[in-house]
mmCIF file of N, CA and C in Angstrom:
data_model
loop_
_atom_site.group_PDB
_atom_site.id
_atom_site.type_symbol
_atom_site.label_atom_id
_atom_site.label_comp_id
_atom_site.label_asym_id
_atom_site.label_seq_id
_atom_site.Cartn_x
_atom_site.Cartn_y
_atom_site.Cartn_z
ATOM 1 N N ARG A 1 19.981 -4.464 14.503
ATOM 2 C CA ARG A 1 19.737 -3.503 13.709
ATOM 3 C C ARG A 1 18.547 -2.718 14.307
ATOM 4 N N SER A 2 18.526 -1.437 14.484
ATOM 5 C CA SER A 2 17.285 -0.971 14.637
ATOM 6 C C SER A 2 17.103 0.549 14.025
ATOM 7 N N LEU A 3 16.118 0.811 14.082
ATOM 8 C CA LEU A 3 15.785 2.291 13.354
ATOM 9 C C LEU A 3 15.589 3.123 14.677
ATOM 10 N N PRO A 4 16.227 4.372 14.440
ATOM 11 C CA PRO A 4 16.351 5.337 15.504
ATOM 12 C C PRO A 4 14.886 5.863 16.034
ATOM 13 N N SER A 5 13.780 5.903 15.036
ATOM 14 C CA SER A 5 12.516 6.723 15.523
ATOM 15 C C SER A 5 11.528 5.369 15.801
ATOM 16 N N LEU A 6 10.696 5.558 16.821
ATOM 17 C CA LEU A 6 9.698 4.624 17.141
ATOM 18 C C LEU A 6 8.663 4.451 16.040
ATOM 19 N N GLN A 7 8.507 5.617 15.408
ATOM 20 C CA GLN A 7 7.541 5.715 14.301
ATOM 21 C C GLN A 7 7.958 4.720 13.236
ATOM 22 N N LEU A 8 9.206 4.668 12.876
ATOM 23 C CA LEU A 8 9.813 3.970 11.675
ATOM 24 C C LEU A 8 9.833 2.435 12.212
ATOM 25 N N SER A 9 9.810 2.058 13.554
ATOM 26 C CA SER A 9 10.263 0.763 13.970
ATOM 27 C C SER A 9 9.110 -0.382 13.326
ATOM 28 N N LEU A 10 7.989 0.168 12.926
ATOM 29 C CA LEU A 10 6.914 -0.692 12.452
ATOM 30 C C LEU A 10 7.525 -1.506 11.104
ATOM 31 N N PHE A 11 8.227 -0.832 10.522
ATOM 32 C CA PHE A 11 8.914 -1.501 9.390
ATOM 33 C C PHE A 11 9.804 -2.745 9.542
ATOM 34 N N GLU A 12 10.221 -2.762 10.927
ATOM 35 C CA GLU A 12 10.995 -3.808 11.453
ATOM 36 C C GLU A 12 10.195 -5.123 11.647
ATOM 37 N N ASP A 13 8.944 -4.863 11.951
ATOM 38 C CA ASP A 13 7.847 -6.059 12.350
ATOM 39 C C ASP A 13 6.996 -6.032 11.266
ATOM 40 N N LYS A 14 6.860 -7.554 10.340
ATOM 41 C CA LYS A 14 5.947 -7.448 9.450
ATOM 42 C C LYS A 14 4.490 -7.460 9.995
ATOM 43 N N ILE A 15 4.415 -8.010 11.058
ATOM 44 C CA ILE A 15 2.999 -7.938 11.768
ATOM 45 C C ILE A 15 2.401 -6.466 11.947
ATOM 46 N N GLN A 16 3.312 -5.764 12.825
ATOM 47 C CA GLN A 16 3.081 -4.407 12.782
ATOM 48 C C GLN A 16 2.795 -3.654 11.563
ATOM 49 N N LEU A 17 3.516 -4.064 10.500
ATOM 50 C CA LEU A 17 3.542 -3.276 9.362
ATOM 51 C C LEU A 17 2.008 -3.659 8.606
ATOM 52 N N ARG A 18 1.806 -4.882 8.564
ATOM 53 C CA ARG A 18 0.651 -5.440 7.967
ATOM 54 C C ARG A 18 -0.662 -4.875 8.667
ATOM 55 N N ARG A 19 -0.746 -4.699 9.888
ATOM 56 C CA ARG A 19 -1.907 -4.217 10.660
ATOM 57 C C ARG A 19 -1.959 -2.544 10.252
ATOM 58 N N TRP A 20 -0.716 -1.801 10.161
ATOM 59 C CA TRP A 20 -0.988 -0.572 9.676
ATOM 60 C C TRP A 20 -1.300 -0.324 8.456
ATOM 61 N N LEU A 21 -0.937 -1.211 7.492
ATOM 62 C CA LEU A 21 -1.366 -1.060 6.100
ATOM 63 C C LEU A 21 -2.926 -1.336 6.004
ATOM 64 N N GLN A 22 -3.237 -2.448 6.849
ATOM 65 C CA GLN A 22 -4.716 -2.602 6.900
ATOM 66 C C GLN A 22 -5.558 -1.163 7.099
ATOM 67 N N SER A 23 -4.969 -0.760 8.326
ATOM 68 C CA SER A 23 -5.774 0.395 8.900
ATOM 69 C C SER A 23 -5.818 1.447 7.959
ATOM 70 N N ILE A 24 -4.985 1.774 7.111
ATOM 71 C CA ILE A 24 -4.834 2.881 6.068
ATOM 72 C C ILE A 24 -5.539 2.433 4.663
ATOM 73 N N GLY A 25 -5.762 1.057 4.538
ATOM 74 C CA GLY A 25 -6.470 0.743 3.524
ATOM 75 C C GLY A 25 -5.623 0.468 2.268
ATOM 76 N N VAL A 26 -4.473 -0.075 2.578
ATOM 77 C CA VAL A 26 -3.501 -0.483 1.537
ATOM 78 C C VAL A 26 -3.777 -2.012 1.489
ATOM 79 N N LYS A 27 -3.895 -2.429 0.022
ATOM 80 C CA LYS A 27 -3.903 -3.993 0.042
ATOM 81 C C LYS A 27 -2.581 -4.704 0.049
ATOM 82 N N HIS A 28 -2.370 -5.968 0.377
ATOM 83 C CA HIS A 28 -1.281 -6.561 0.538
ATOM 84 C C HIS A 28 -1.507 -8.081 0.343
ATOM 85 N N THR A 29 -0.560 -9.060 0.382
ATOM 86 C CA THR A 29 -0.939 -10.405 0.125
ATOM 87 C C THR A 29 -1.824 -10.864 1.410
ATOM 88 N N PRO A 30 -2.514 -11.744 1.045
ATOM 89 C CA PRO A 30 -3.455 -12.323 2.157
ATOM 90 C C PRO A 30 -2.873 -13.147 3.047
ATOM 91 N N ASN A 31 -3.114 -12.918 4.492
ATOM 92 C CA ASN A 31 -2.486 -13.665 5.570
ATOM 93 C C ASN A 31 -3.447 -14.811 6.015
ATOM 94 N N ILE A 32 -2.807 -16.049 6.534
ATOM 95 C CA ILE A 32 -3.671 -17.019 7.043
ATOM 96 C C ILE A 32 -3.528 -16.884 8.515
ATOM 97 N N TYR A 33 -2.388 -16.406 9.230
ATOM 98 C CA TYR A 33 -2.241 -16.067 10.503
ATOM 99 C C TYR A 33 -1.046 -15.309 10.831
ATOM 100 N N MET A 34 -1.363 -14.360 11.658
ATOM 101 C CA MET A 34 -0.281 -13.444 12.247
ATOM 102 C C MET A 34 -0.322 -13.420 13.696
ATOM 103 N N SER A 35 0.820 -13.348 14.462
ATOM 104 C CA SER A 35 0.750 -13.182 15.981
ATOM 105 C C SER A 35 2.098 -12.868 16.510
ATOM 106 N N ASN A 36 2.039 -11.946 17.307
ATOM 107 C CA ASN A 36 3.192 -11.626 18.276
ATOM 108 C C ASN A 36 3.306 -12.337 19.498
ATOM 109 N N GLU A 37 1.965 -13.120 19.794
ATOM 110 C CA GLU A 37 1.881 -13.524 21.063
ATOM 111 C C GLU A 37 2.078 -15.165 21.082
ATOM 112 N N ASP A 38 1.608 -15.663 19.856
ATOM 113 C CA ASP A 38 1.479 -17.196 19.953
ATOM 114 C C ASP A 38 2.228 -17.854 18.698
ATOM 115 N N PRO A 39 3.315 -18.662 18.842
ATOM 116 C CA PRO A 39 4.048 -19.231 17.615
ATOM 117 C C PRO A 39 3.383 -20.377 17.263
ATOM 118 N N ASN A 40 2.219 -20.979 17.725
ATOM 119 C CA ASN A 40 1.764 -22.182 17.283
ATOM 120 C C ASN A 40 1.123 -22.024 15.891
ATOM 121 N N ILE A 41 1.363 -22.363 14.899
ATOM 122 C CA ILE A 41 0.809 -22.328 13.618
ATOM 123 C C ILE A 41 -0.146 -23.366 12.905
ATOM 124 N N LEU A 42 0.141 -24.679 13.552
ATOM 125 C CA LEU A 42 -0.417 -25.721 12.966
ATOM 126 C C LEU A 42 -1.993 -25.590 12.938
ATOM 127 N N PRO A 43 -2.699 -25.140 13.958
ATOM 128 C CA PRO A 43 -3.916 -25.065 13.844
ATOM 129 C C PRO A 43 -4.629 -24.165 12.739
ATOM 130 N N HIS A 44 -3.848 -23.078 12.404
ATOM 131 C CA HIS A 44 -3.936 -22.229 11.460
ATOM 132 C C HIS A 44 -4.003 -22.554 9.857
ATOM 133 N N LEU A 45 -2.882 -23.768 9.866
ATOM 134 C CA LEU A 45 -2.821 -24.370 8.597
ATOM 135 C C LEU A 45 -3.780 -25.231 7.983
ATOM 136 N N GLU A 46 -4.558 -25.626 9.068
ATOM 137 C CA GLU A 46 -5.412 -26.947 8.904
ATOM 138 C C GLU A 46 -6.316 -26.531 7.552
ATOM 139 N N GLY A 47 -6.333 -27.325 6.472
ATOM 140 C CA GLY A 47 -7.222 -27.110 5.263
ATOM 141 C C GLY A 47 -6.233 -26.321 4.224
ATOM 142 N N HIS A 48 -5.124 -25.907 4.409
ATOM 143 C CA HIS A 48 -4.269 -25.227 3.360
ATOM 144 C C HIS A 48 -3.154 -26.234 3.038
ATOM 145 N N SER A 49 -2.959 -26.251 1.966
ATOM 146 C CA SER A 49 -1.797 -27.119 1.200
ATOM 147 C C SER A 49 -0.753 -26.085 0.571
ATOM 148 N N SER A 50 -1.134 -25.072 0.453
ATOM 149 C CA SER A 50 0.011 -23.996 -0.331
ATOM 150 C C SER A 50 -0.045 -22.734 0.774
ATOM 151 N N PHE A 51 1.143 -22.242 0.986
ATOM 152 C CA PHE A 51 1.184 -21.333 2.212
ATOM 153 C C PHE A 51 2.649 -20.938 2.172
ATOM 154 N N VAL A 52 2.837 -19.854 2.771
ATOM 155 C CA VAL A 52 4.256 -19.444 2.998
ATOM 156 C C VAL A 52 4.583 -18.986 4.535
ATOM 157 N N VAL A 53 5.554 -19.621 5.307
ATOM 158 C CA VAL A 53 5.590 -19.413 6.668
ATOM 159 C C VAL A 53 6.788 -18.331 6.875
ATOM 160 N N LYS A 54 6.691 -17.363 7.489
ATOM 161 C CA LYS A 54 7.868 -16.222 7.481
ATOM 162 C C LYS A 54 7.603 -15.600 8.870
ATOM 163 N N PRO A 55 8.780 -15.968 9.681
ATOM 164 C CA PRO A 55 8.711 -15.188 11.059
ATOM 165 C C PRO A 55 8.489 -13.660 10.901
ATOM 166 N N SER A 56 8.162 -13.002 11.731
ATOM 167 C CA SER A 56 7.873 -11.547 11.477
ATOM 168 C C SER A 56 9.076 -10.850 11.760
ATOM 169 N N HIS A 57 10.137 -11.363 12.509
ATOM 170 C CA HIS A 57 11.283 -10.335 12.838
ATOM 171 C C HIS A 57 12.107 -10.622 11.478
ATOM 172 N N MET A 58 13.041 -9.633 11.343
ATOM 173 C CA MET A 58 14.265 -9.766 10.296
ATOM 174 C C MET A 58 15.063 -10.967 10.444
ATOM 175 N N THR A 59 14.603 -11.917 9.566
ATOM 176 C CA THR A 59 15.457 -13.399 9.856
ATOM 177 C C THR A 59 16.535 -13.404 8.561
ATOM 178 N N GLU A 60 16.688 -12.373 7.618
ATOM 179 C CA GLU A 60 17.614 -12.476 6.589
ATOM 180 C C GLU A 60 17.441 -14.043 5.739
ATOM 181 N N SER A 61 16.131 -14.270 5.463
ATOM 182 C CA SER A 61 15.760 -15.372 4.844
ATOM 183 C C SER A 61 15.785 -16.680 5.465
ATOM 184 N N GLU A 62 16.173 -16.660 6.926
ATOM 185 C CA GLU A 62 16.225 -17.764 7.695
ATOM 186 C C GLU A 62 14.861 -18.150 7.981
ATOM 187 N N HIS A 63 14.346 -19.576 8.071
ATOM 188 C CA HIS A 63 13.116 -19.941 8.715
ATOM 189 C C HIS A 63 11.968 -19.643 7.562
ATOM 190 N N VAL A 64 12.465 -19.197 6.459
ATOM 191 C CA VAL A 64 11.267 -19.025 5.590
ATOM 192 C C VAL A 64 10.874 -20.387 4.787
ATOM 193 N N VAL A 65 9.676 -20.564 4.948
ATOM 194 C CA VAL A 65 9.264 -21.911 4.162
ATOM 195 C C VAL A 65 8.080 -21.687 3.331
ATOM 196 N N VAL A 66 8.488 -22.146 1.970
ATOM 197 C CA VAL A 66 7.199 -21.974 0.946
ATOM 198 C C VAL A 66 6.806 -23.531 0.630
ATOM 199 N N VAL A 67 5.457 -23.529 0.704
ATOM 200 C CA VAL A 67 4.712 -24.953 0.491
ATOM 201 C C VAL A 67 3.661 -24.663 -0.694
ATOM 202 N N ARG A 68 3.842 -25.672 -1.422
ATOM 203 C CA ARG A 68 2.915 -25.631 -2.750
ATOM 204 C C ARG A 68 2.486 -27.107 -2.686
ATOM 205 N N GLU A 69 0.909 -27.194 -2.532
ATOM 206 C CA GLU A 69 0.382 -28.390 -2.421
ATOM 207 C C GLU A 69 1.032 -29.545 -1.874
ATOM 208 N N GLY A 70 1.352 -29.117 -0.506
ATOM 209 C CA GLY A 70 2.021 -30.024 0.758
ATOM 210 C C GLY A 70 3.307 -30.121 0.495
ATOM 211 N N ARG A 71 4.261 -29.832 -0.575
ATOM 212 C CA ARG A 71 5.557 -30.005 -0.581
ATOM 213 C C ARG A 71 6.342 -28.945 -0.495
ATOM 214 N N TYR A 72 7.579 -28.892 -0.008
ATOM 215 C CA TYR A 72 8.339 -27.813 0.138
ATOM 216 C C TYR A 72 8.902 -27.175 -1.480
ATOM 217 N N VAL A 73 8.632 -25.982 -1.699
ATOM 218 C CA VAL A 73 9.081 -25.442 -2.978
ATOM 219 C C VAL A 73 10.593 -25.343 -3.021
ATOM 220 N N PHE A 74 11.205 -24.682 -1.763
ATOM 221 C CA PHE A 74 12.641 -24.514 -1.841
ATOM 222 C C PHE A 74 13.295 -25.246 -0.573
ATOM 223 N N ASP A 75 14.623 -25.440 -0.654
ATOM 224 C CA ASP A 75 15.237 -25.881 0.657
ATOM 225 C C ASP A 75 14.933 -24.849 1.799
ATOM 226 N N VAL A 76 15.273 -25.117 2.827
ATOM 227 C CA VAL A 76 14.974 -24.294 4.055
ATOM 228 C C VAL A 76 16.419 -23.778 4.700
ATOM 229 N N TYR A 77 16.627 -22.606 4.945
ATOM 230 C CA TYR A 77 17.687 -22.054 5.324
ATOM 231 C C TYR A 77 17.314 -21.805 7.043
ATOM 232 N N SER A 78 18.016 -22.637 8.032
ATOM 233 C CA SER A 78 17.703 -22.555 9.550
ATOM 234 C C SER A 78 18.960 -22.574 10.311
ATOM 235 N N GLN A 79 19.282 -21.862 11.181
ATOM 236 C CA GLN A 79 20.299 -21.994 12.138
ATOM 237 C C GLN A 79 21.740 -22.076 11.500
ATOM 238 N N GLY A 80 21.677 -21.256 10.455
ATOM 239 C CA GLY A 80 22.778 -20.998 9.610
ATOM 240 C C GLY A 80 23.098 -22.298 8.699
ATOM 241 N N LYS A 81 22.187 -23.201 8.370
ATOM 242 C CA LYS A 81 22.600 -24.232 7.646
ATOM 243 C C LYS A 81 21.343 -24.455 6.627
ATOM 244 N N LEU A 82 21.492 -24.931 5.395
ATOM 245 C CA LEU A 82 20.566 -25.254 4.440
ATOM 246 C C LEU A 82 19.967 -26.725 4.599
ATOM 247 N N GLN A 83 18.764 -26.866 4.621
ATOM 248 C CA GLN A 83 18.102 -28.104 4.890
ATOM 249 C C GLN A 83 17.587 -28.497 3.459
ATOM 250 N N GLY A 84 18.026 -29.439 3.062
ATOM 251 C CA GLY A 84 17.670 -30.045 1.755
ATOM 252 C C GLY A 84 16.365 -30.772 1.600
ATOM 253 N N VAL A 85 15.049 -29.968 1.572
ATOM 254 C CA VAL A 85 13.999 -30.555 1.659
ATOM 255 C C VAL A 85 13.066 -30.203 0.339
ATOM 256 N N GLN A 86 13.629 -29.439 -0.662
ATOM 257 C CA GLN A 86 12.856 -29.118 -1.746
ATOM 258 C C GLN A 86 12.327 -30.341 -2.266
ATOM 259 N N GLY A 87 10.966 -30.143 -2.700
ATOM 260 C CA GLY A 87 10.159 -31.361 -3.245
ATOM 261 C C GLY A 87 9.662 -32.338 -2.454
ATOM 262 N N GLN A 88 10.012 -32.417 -0.990
ATOM 263 C CA GLN A 88 9.513 -33.276 -0.101
ATOM 264 C C GLN A 88 8.214 -32.958 0.393
ATOM 265 N N LEU A 89 7.620 -34.002 1.006
ATOM 266 C CA LEU A 89 6.191 -33.512 1.740
ATOM 267 C C LEU A 89 6.731 -32.800 3.064
ATOM 268 N N VAL A 90 5.745 -31.880 3.335
ATOM 269 C CA VAL A 90 5.995 -31.196 4.382
ATOM 270 C C VAL A 90 5.690 -31.926 5.686
ATOM 271 N N ASP A 91 6.698 -31.894 6.676
ATOM 272 C CA ASP A 91 6.516 -32.500 7.827
ATOM 273 C C ASP A 91 6.081 -31.584 8.989
ATOM 274 N N LYS A 92 4.620 -31.573 9.203
ATOM 275 C CA LYS A 92 4.317 -30.440 9.901
ATOM 276 C C LYS A 92 4.771 -30.166 11.437
ATOM 277 N N VAL A 93 5.244 -31.440 11.767
ATOM 278 C CA VAL A 93 5.848 -31.445 13.379
ATOM 279 C C VAL A 93 7.295 -30.699 13.251
ATOM 280 N N GLN A 94 7.888 -30.980 12.117
ATOM 281 C CA GLN A 94 9.139 -30.299 11.784
ATOM 282 C C GLN A 94 8.888 -28.719 11.554
ATOM 283 N N LEU A 95 7.900 -28.446 10.838
ATOM 284 C CA LEU A 95 7.643 -27.240 10.342
ATOM 285 C C LEU A 95 7.224 -26.265 11.740
ATOM 286 N N GLN A 96 6.500 -26.890 12.692
ATOM 287 C CA GLN A 96 6.270 -26.147 13.706
ATOM 288 C C GLN A 96 7.543 -26.122 14.786
ATOM 289 N N ALA A 97 8.447 -27.049 14.674
ATOM 290 C CA ALA A 97 9.797 -26.825 15.539
ATOM 291 C C ALA A 97 10.440 -25.610 14.821
ATOM 292 N N LEU A 98 10.535 -25.659 13.585
ATOM 293 C CA LEU A 98 11.389 -24.628 12.833
ATOM 294 C C LEU A 98 10.759 -23.373 13.272
ATOM 295 N N VAL A 99 9.376 -23.171 13.448
ATOM 296 C CA VAL A 99 8.904 -21.776 13.663
ATOM 297 C C VAL A 99 9.282 -21.590 15.146
ATOM 298 N N LEU A 100 9.350 -22.663 15.816
ATOM 299 C CA LEU A 100 9.551 -22.293 17.515
ATOM 300 C C LEU A 100 11.016 -21.864 17.760
ATOM 301 N N ASP A 101 11.710 -22.628 16.768
ATOM 302 C CA ASP A 101 13.468 -22.069 16.784
ATOM 303 C C ASP A 101 13.506 -20.583 16.372
ATOM 304 N N ALA A 102 12.631 -20.292 15.520
ATOM 305 C CA ALA A 102 12.901 -18.876 15.030
ATOM 306 C C ALA A 102 12.253 -17.956 16.133
ATOM 307 N N TRP A 103 11.337 -18.456 16.678
ATOM 308 C CA TRP A 103 10.344 -17.502 17.898
ATOM 309 C C TRP A 103 11.472 -17.449 18.980
ATOM 310 N N ASN A 104 12.263 -18.359 19.520
ATOM 311 C CA ASN A 104 13.051 -18.219 20.578
ATOM 312 C C ASN A 104 14.292 -17.637 20.314
ATOM 313 N N GLU A 105 14.694 -17.450 18.923
ATOM 314 C CA GLU A 105 15.986 -16.515 18.492
ATOM 315 C C GLU A 105 15.505 -14.942 18.666
ATOM 316 N N SER A 106 14.330 -14.703 18.442
ATOM 317 C CA SER A 106 13.965 -13.081 18.572
ATOM 318 C C SER A 106 13.923 -12.649 19.850
#
């Protein structure tokens, strides 16, 4: 899926969209880390026990991880399968692998 206009393409990439919103002074949810160049998230999550991980490309709810106090809030949908992780402690190695899977799909 793509939009016909290059000017509208920023709505397909959350990173581009957030940077544009910041540039025009529109408030949005705070970010811990955003990158189109480096998928390594773990150093940026140090010291955070509650966060959301969402790849910037349109993944139709795949690879979205919601963490509260170090535990998965919901099961995670990845590679067409639902991973039953709700309530479990977050495995940061698995979390990084999930992000790399999403990165390699885009």
